[in-house]
Amino acid sequence: MSFSPSISPITESDEELEALLADPGIELPPLLPSIAFATGDLSFIPADIRLDPSKTLEEQGGLTPDEQSTIRVRALEGLKQLRKKGKREAPMSDEDIKSIMSWACGTDLEGSYLHMMMEELAPGNTDLRSPKWNVQDFSDDRKFTVAIIGAGMSGILAAYRLKQAGVNFVLFEKNEGTGGTWLENTYPGCRVDVSNHVYSYSFMQKHDWPHYHSTQDVLLNYFNDCATEFGIRDNIVFNTSVSSVTWDEDSSTWSLDILTSGVEEIFSCQAVISAVGQLNQPSYPKIPGIESFEGISWHSARWNHDYDLEGKKVAVLGTGCSAVQFIPRVAEQAEQTTIFQRTPNWLMPRPQYQQSLPESLIWCFTHIPNYHNWFRLHLFWRSHEGLLSRLEIDESWEDPGDSSISAANHELGVLLRMYLESEFADRPDLLEKVTPKYTMGAKRFVIDDGLWAKTLHADNVELCTDPIVSISPSGITTDSEGLKDFDAIIYGTGFKAADFLTPMTITGRNGVNLHEQWNGDARAYLGIVAPNFPNFFFLYGPNTNIVINGSIIYFSECEVHYITQCLKHMLENQLASIDIKPDVHDKYNERIDAGNRRMAWGLSDVNSWYKNASGRTAQNWPFSLLEYWEQTREINSDDYNVI
Ligand code: NAP
């Protein structure tokens, strides 16, 4: 795996270049921006064509066929120029980059939007989000130490930022390797279901992803390689779990109870960053008799690779994102697969979901300098501008009977329904079962390239929607169909997402227990800090999940930026502790709740892991990506009680 692309000189003839550009696999919107950026010639940016933010869902960013032809013609000239003169030597001014980016984003970029997009573009993997300070800048004589818990995507990132700032830290990881969710989820068919180029650190963009949505092993390698490249491995203590974390007011330190190979120890530090993830505690359904099953069973996140499915009768519970990825692989092997579906998910068609990148696109990545940065920015822009508004309630909208919440929501629903109707045209029985009856966007979409319908059509696959009543030693009993016998049951039943930071016990100021304070309803300011837990920071905490727009890595980058600002504030001002003020925290959460009530997932009462037991949306961020970026730029010292 390589992070620095080696760009090959263009040696193709004019005819070969023309043929390349005619290939439908090339993503056109980032083409001219990358050529203008590489050549330094802004005349490649067409003043007569403009990308339309309302068309981000459409192929080629909604460019008309004529506009696409114009772009191909101009790109040919650009490639010829690059072939002849190579990449520009002179640096490009910020103004010029801004005007190229403004075209690429279909809007005149200004202020924080420009700043954020510039960080996301990160030309040449320039790390624009690195801390602009170092611990040595401050005359703080404490050996200020931070404990990070978890070496997945966000923990690796936090570690790197602390290293860049010269802050002393130790990272505790319960597994024997880095990678978090990508280390633990090894089920067949596992791959990232957002666009892979966006699902990468902004400052560590990879130009040679093999797929649009890479498989688990490729992602695990990426995060492992990042951990190595960042030079943080020596700070990681593997095979070590943290069972409890306790605040000591007198010394303003946290004590961590850690367990390594059966040996318990106490580790003390001034601050803690929890990077334990949200979707890693398997959730098993509460079905009577579940323990009595005498066959074999396992959860998707604890895949049993030793069991041979060949010739077996297999039951799968769940049809969420994980299950829809592994069921086709199970059905290929098992004699009979019975899928127990409680609620169908809306399918989001993505023909390229499992495809390798086409040769023409790979050629762009390897021959046009920084094309991969512009390609990633284009995807980011699409997800940033694209879909969120379609899930927002329009109070004046009159539901025509499809549970839609706005005209835009209805329009998308029509498209998604048409997709289902075409996939199941010959099976009205299946169509009825797989068509959701709830507002589109109330649950997570499941990305699909046709494999789901193909799987459900197979002779050895049954989709059972009859409610499960119980599990017995030999199988599963449903309400009206009775007992069905199985050799194996696979639980694709998701995670205890609402139980943030479990199973750790966190005890803060005055002996307050974090889980008791939350009482099943986790809340935090910016998803990062909670009152009574000074110097304790969460990554992927409450209300930092996104439903449809963007990647969780973006959120982690914002969160880590904010945390490093907090640490800087403490070091700069020699503060023993900072503790978010309850009123700031509460007011913030009121706004989040009001925001979520305006969204599809807040309105609908369909089952979803976005909501906790009390029915509150404890997972999702209801506003734009830009707003989260703006709110996490700086710490407002007035928000905190300090010592
Ligand atoms: P999930 O979305 O929570 O799905 C759990 C499934 O189990 C649902 O279909 C649920 O039905 C069903 N279920 C739960 N209890 C049941 C019961 N008692 N009887 C029958 N069915 C039951 O979990 P997930 O699929 O593991 O996905 C969780 C999240 O992880 C995703 O939304 C996504 O954010 C992330 N994920 C990402 C990727 C990726 O990027 N590669 C892959 C997988 C997951 P109901 O719908 O009725 O509750």
XYZ file of C-alpha atoms in Angstrom, residues 21-402:
382
model
C -11.668 10.121 -22.056
C -14.640 8.591 -23.842
C -14.731 5.779 -21.300
C -17.840 6.084 -19.103
C -15.820 4.925 -16.081
C -14.041 8.280 -15.833
C -15.511 10.653 -13.275
C -15.691 13.900 -15.244
C -16.385 16.597 -12.609
C -12.919 16.323 -10.976
C -11.110 16.088 -14.323
C -10.739 19.740 -15.302
C -10.041 20.930 -11.748
C -7.176 18.439 -11.501
C -5.833 19.440 -14.915
C -6.047 23.172 -14.094
C -4.342 22.437 -10.770
C -1.613 20.339 -12.377
C -0.874 22.721 -15.241
C -1.511 25.968 -13.371
C -3.647 27.022 -16.352
C -6.994 28.215 -15.066
C -8.398 28.540 -18.569
C -9.188 24.817 -18.361
C -11.972 25.690 -15.929
C -15.036 26.221 -18.104
C -16.881 29.419 -17.250
C -19.860 28.245 -19.280
C -20.457 25.100 -17.211
C -21.442 25.015 -13.558
C -22.015 22.055 -11.281
C -25.407 22.151 -9.638
C -25.471 21.310 -5.893
C -29.050 20.100 -6.265
C -27.930 17.387 -8.692
C -25.282 15.704 -6.622
C -27.167 12.406 -6.685
C -27.086 12.187 -10.449
C -24.447 10.476 -12.558
C -21.473 12.721 -13.406
C -22.766 15.320 -10.939
C -25.778 16.038 -13.160
C -23.716 17.351 -16.093
C -25.683 17.295 -19.348
C -24.386 15.183 -22.266
C -23.269 18.392 -24.029
C -21.426 19.574 -20.949
C -19.785 16.179 -20.631
C -18.593 16.413 -24.252
C -17.196 19.880 -23.668
C -15.310 18.635 -20.618
C -13.869 15.719 -22.591
C -12.653 18.057 -25.359
C -11.021 20.431 -22.893
C -9.545 17.577 -20.896
C -7.925 16.224 -24.076
C -6.174 19.561 -24.560
C -5.145 19.504 -20.911
C -3.703 16.013 -21.117
C -1.765 16.946 -24.249
C -0.339 19.935 -22.400
C 0.604 17.754 -19.437
C 2.190 15.242 -21.831
C 4.290 17.987 -23.380
C 5.224 20.145 -20.406
C 4.554 18.001 -17.356
C 3.296 19.330 -14.039
C 3.702 23.023 -13.224
C 6.807 23.967 -11.223
C 5.524 27.222 -9.758
C 3.404 27.097 -6.630
C -0.250 27.961 -7.063
C -1.717 30.877 -5.162
C -4.513 30.313 -2.668
C -6.749 32.540 -4.795
C -6.242 30.302 -7.827
C -6.889 27.157 -5.817
C -10.011 28.807 -4.451
C -11.353 29.563 -7.897
C -10.734 25.975 -9.066
C -12.393 24.637 -5.918
C -15.340 26.974 -6.349
C -15.968 25.479 -9.770
C -15.539 21.961 -8.412
C -18.133 22.688 -5.716
C -20.568 24.580 -7.929
C -20.544 27.530 -5.579
C -18.335 30.502 -4.711
C -16.447 29.202 -1.740
C -15.930 31.676 1.051
C -15.230 31.760 4.782
C -15.402 28.561 6.752
C -16.819 26.536 3.872
C -13.710 27.384 1.851
C -11.462 26.627 4.817
C -13.112 23.265 5.453
C -13.080 22.242 1.799
C -9.424 23.236 1.515
C -8.625 20.895 4.402
C -10.592 18.137 2.713
C -8.839 18.683 -0.628
C -5.430 18.483 1.066
C -3.514 18.620 -2.218
C -0.467 16.381 -2.115
C -1.762 15.002 1.211
C -0.853 18.297 2.895
C -1.936 17.923 6.498
C -3.877 21.129 7.058
C -5.479 19.858 10.264
C -2.288 19.104 12.176
C -1.979 20.896 15.550
C -0.327 24.280 15.093
C 1.233 24.121 18.530
C 3.634 21.987 20.510
C 3.734 21.093 24.154
C 7.151 22.734 24.361
C 5.554 26.097 23.596
C 4.194 26.147 27.123
C 5.997 26.289 30.431
C 3.838 23.646 32.057
C 6.060 21.539 34.282
C 3.629 18.619 34.679
C 4.495 15.538 32.695
C 1.099 15.907 31.103
C 0.038 12.471 29.948
C -3.021 11.376 28.020
C -4.456 7.865 27.901
C -6.225 6.889 24.698
C -8.467 3.836 24.832
C -8.885 1.984 21.541
C -6.677 1.735 18.450
C -9.314 1.840 15.746
C -9.748 4.582 13.177
C -10.334 7.370 15.712
C -7.800 6.229 18.317
C -5.048 6.030 15.707
C -5.934 9.551 14.612
C -5.952 10.928 18.177
C -2.584 9.305 18.838
C -1.083 10.854 15.736
C -2.330 14.337 16.613
C -0.925 14.076 20.139
C 2.355 12.893 18.746
C 2.449 15.852 16.359
C 1.821 18.198 19.299
C 4.516 16.501 21.376
C 2.015 15.430 24.060
C 2.972 12.370 26.056
C 0.404 9.585 25.576
C -0.223 5.866 25.909
C -2.775 4.031 23.816
C -4.423 0.944 25.340
C -5.907 -1.573 22.923
C -7.759 -4.723 23.964
C -6.981 -6.557 20.729
C -3.605 -7.693 19.492
C -3.627 -5.288 16.585
C -4.836 -1.933 15.340
C -7.908 -1.430 13.160
C -10.872 -1.607 15.559
C -14.034 -2.424 13.662
C -12.059 -3.521 10.610
C -10.095 -5.959 12.748
C -13.141 -7.393 14.514
C -15.639 -7.620 11.652
C -14.304 -10.347 9.421
C -17.596 -11.716 8.151
C -17.659 -12.720 4.476
C -18.696 -9.868 2.207
C -17.659 -7.165 4.688
C -16.810 -3.907 2.922
C -17.219 -0.198 3.525
C -20.579 1.053 2.386
C -19.647 4.697 1.927
C -17.371 5.706 -0.935
C -13.939 4.520 -0.054
C -12.062 7.588 -1.213
C -14.022 9.654 1.316
C -13.629 6.965 3.948
C -9.973 7.848 4.494
C -8.122 10.471 6.499
C -8.075 13.827 4.685
C -4.321 14.058 5.164
C -3.614 10.431 4.236
C -5.510 10.013 1.032
C -4.773 6.865 -0.841
C -4.705 7.011 -4.600
C -4.794 3.274 -5.226
C -7.949 1.934 -3.598
C -8.821 -1.142 -5.635
C -12.586 -0.685 -5.369
C -15.156 2.056 -4.993
C -16.025 0.369 -1.694
C -13.065 -1.651 -0.489
C -13.255 -4.905 1.369
C -12.482 -5.346 5.061
C -8.930 -6.642 4.501
C -8.003 -3.606 2.390
C -9.358 -1.220 5.024
C -7.600 -3.072 7.809
C -4.330 -2.753 5.874
C -4.964 0.961 5.371
C -5.406 1.633 9.082
C -2.508 -0.648 10.008
C -0.284 1.149 7.517
C -1.416 4.520 8.835
C -0.534 3.488 12.388
C 2.925 2.491 11.176
C 3.399 5.582 9.005
C 2.343 7.840 11.905
C 5.022 6.305 14.124
C 2.653 5.637 17.018
C 3.084 1.878 17.399
C 5.600 2.189 20.229
C 2.957 4.053 22.256
C 0.387 1.268 21.935
C -0.042 -1.329 24.662
C -1.821 -4.224 22.953
C -3.902 -6.999 24.530
C -4.799 -4.607 27.307
C -8.303 -3.756 28.348
C -9.403 -0.889 30.538
C -12.088 -1.921 32.996
C -12.572 1.301 34.939
C -11.484 4.897 34.906
C -11.692 6.989 38.084
C -11.158 10.712 38.669
C -9.169 11.906 41.657
C -10.077 15.492 42.492
C -7.092 16.164 44.742
C -4.483 15.299 42.167
C -6.660 16.134 39.121
C -5.735 12.844 37.557
C -7.541 9.875 36.103
C -6.636 6.338 37.189
C -7.203 3.548 34.728
C -7.565 -0.055 35.844
C -5.857 -1.978 33.087
C -5.585 -5.682 32.542
C -2.772 -7.169 30.466
C -2.462 -10.954 30.177
C -4.213 -11.464 33.526
C -2.112 -8.835 35.321
C -3.942 -5.833 36.741
C -2.282 -2.449 36.964
C -3.184 1.161 37.602
C -2.212 3.829 35.097
C -2.485 7.524 36.012
C -2.794 10.426 33.628
C -4.151 13.939 33.333
C -6.602 13.331 30.496
C -8.383 10.447 28.805
C -9.627 10.049 25.246
C -12.108 7.249 24.753
C -11.888 5.918 21.218
C -13.741 2.677 21.901
C -16.179 3.001 19.004
C -19.919 2.701 19.086
C -20.691 -0.377 17.063
C -18.615 -3.088 18.673
C -20.610 -4.626 21.543
C -22.665 -7.325 19.794
C -26.377 -7.181 20.489
C -28.186 -10.509 20.736
C -31.973 -10.494 20.552
C -34.021 -11.141 23.664
C -35.891 -14.152 22.332
C -37.232 -16.782 24.741
C -35.136 -19.939 24.604
C -32.167 -18.366 22.788
C -29.746 -20.111 25.159
C -31.314 -23.506 24.552
C -30.326 -23.829 20.897
C -28.200 -26.949 20.515
C -26.805 -26.190 17.082
C -24.049 -23.658 16.533
C -24.596 -19.914 16.594
C -22.566 -16.732 16.326
C -22.800 -12.974 15.785
C -21.695 -11.215 12.601
C -18.963 -9.352 14.493
C -17.561 -12.624 15.917
C -17.604 -14.666 12.741
C -17.033 -18.389 13.032
C -14.618 -19.129 10.208
C -14.157 -22.763 11.258
C -17.705 -23.892 10.658
C -18.359 -25.400 7.248
C -21.730 -24.150 6.006
C -21.795 -26.656 3.153
C -24.923 -28.806 3.288
C -26.302 -27.013 6.380
C -29.623 -25.431 7.201
C -28.823 -21.920 8.345
C -30.982 -19.228 9.936
C -29.959 -15.581 9.789
C -31.590 -13.008 12.024
C -31.521 -9.448 10.756
C -31.440 -7.639 7.439
C -29.356 -4.569 8.367
C -26.137 -3.435 6.690
C -24.035 -6.285 8.106
C -26.528 -9.058 7.324
C -27.137 -7.884 3.762
C -23.393 -8.072 3.182
C -22.869 -11.598 4.527
C -26.159 -13.341 3.638
C -25.299 -13.703 -0.080
C -22.030 -15.432 0.898
C -23.806 -17.727 3.343
C -26.452 -18.602 0.776
C -23.771 -19.550 -1.748
C -22.546 -22.276 0.600
C -25.403 -23.435 2.786
C -27.966 -25.948 1.621
C -30.815 -23.769 2.869
C -30.737 -20.213 4.208
C -33.728 -18.772 6.015
C -33.601 -15.036 6.634
C -35.708 -13.678 9.479
C -36.563 -10.097 8.649
C -38.285 -7.859 11.159
C -38.159 -4.550 9.257
C -37.006 -4.084 5.652
C -34.424 -1.382 4.918
C -34.609 1.030 2.022
C -32.152 -0.122 -0.635
C -29.927 2.574 -2.142
C -28.837 1.428 -5.607
C -25.113 1.657 -6.284
C -24.135 -0.383 -9.363
C -20.404 0.068 -8.626
C -20.742 -1.219 -5.064
C -18.578 -4.301 -5.529
C -16.823 -3.348 -8.706
C -13.105 -2.752 -9.095
C -12.193 0.672 -10.360
C -12.201 0.730 -14.159
C -8.868 0.939 -15.970
C -9.697 4.404 -17.286
C -10.165 5.769 -13.771
C -7.007 4.058 -12.522
C -5.208 5.693 -15.432
C -6.367 9.120 -14.179
C -5.192 8.343 -10.649
C -1.776 7.313 -11.921
C -1.227 9.905 -14.668
C -2.913 13.131 -13.597
C -1.182 14.692 -10.602
C -3.558 15.088 -7.642
C -6.540 13.691 -9.551
C -7.203 11.510 -6.499
C -7.464 14.598 -4.265
C -9.987 16.210 -6.617
C -11.887 12.946 -7.013
C -12.173 12.676 -3.221
C -13.222 16.316 -2.912
C -15.920 15.728 -5.512
C -17.293 12.784 -3.530
C -17.091 14.760 -0.311
C -18.941 17.666 -1.915
C -21.631 15.328 -3.203
C -22.218 13.862 0.216
C -21.911 17.227 1.900
C -24.400 19.012 -0.304
C -26.342 16.039 -1.408
C -28.801 14.173 0.654
C -29.386 15.610 4.092
C -32.113 18.038 2.998
C -34.072 15.103 1.551
C -34.489 13.731 5.046
C -35.669 16.999 6.555
C -39.320 17.552 7.443
C -41.174 20.214 5.496
C -44.038 21.202 7.800
C -46.126 22.341 4.857
C -45.792 19.039 2.976
C -48.925 16.961 2.624
C -48.048 13.280 2.678
C -49.536 11.693 -0.451
C -49.721 8.369 1.388
C -46.126 7.160 1.183
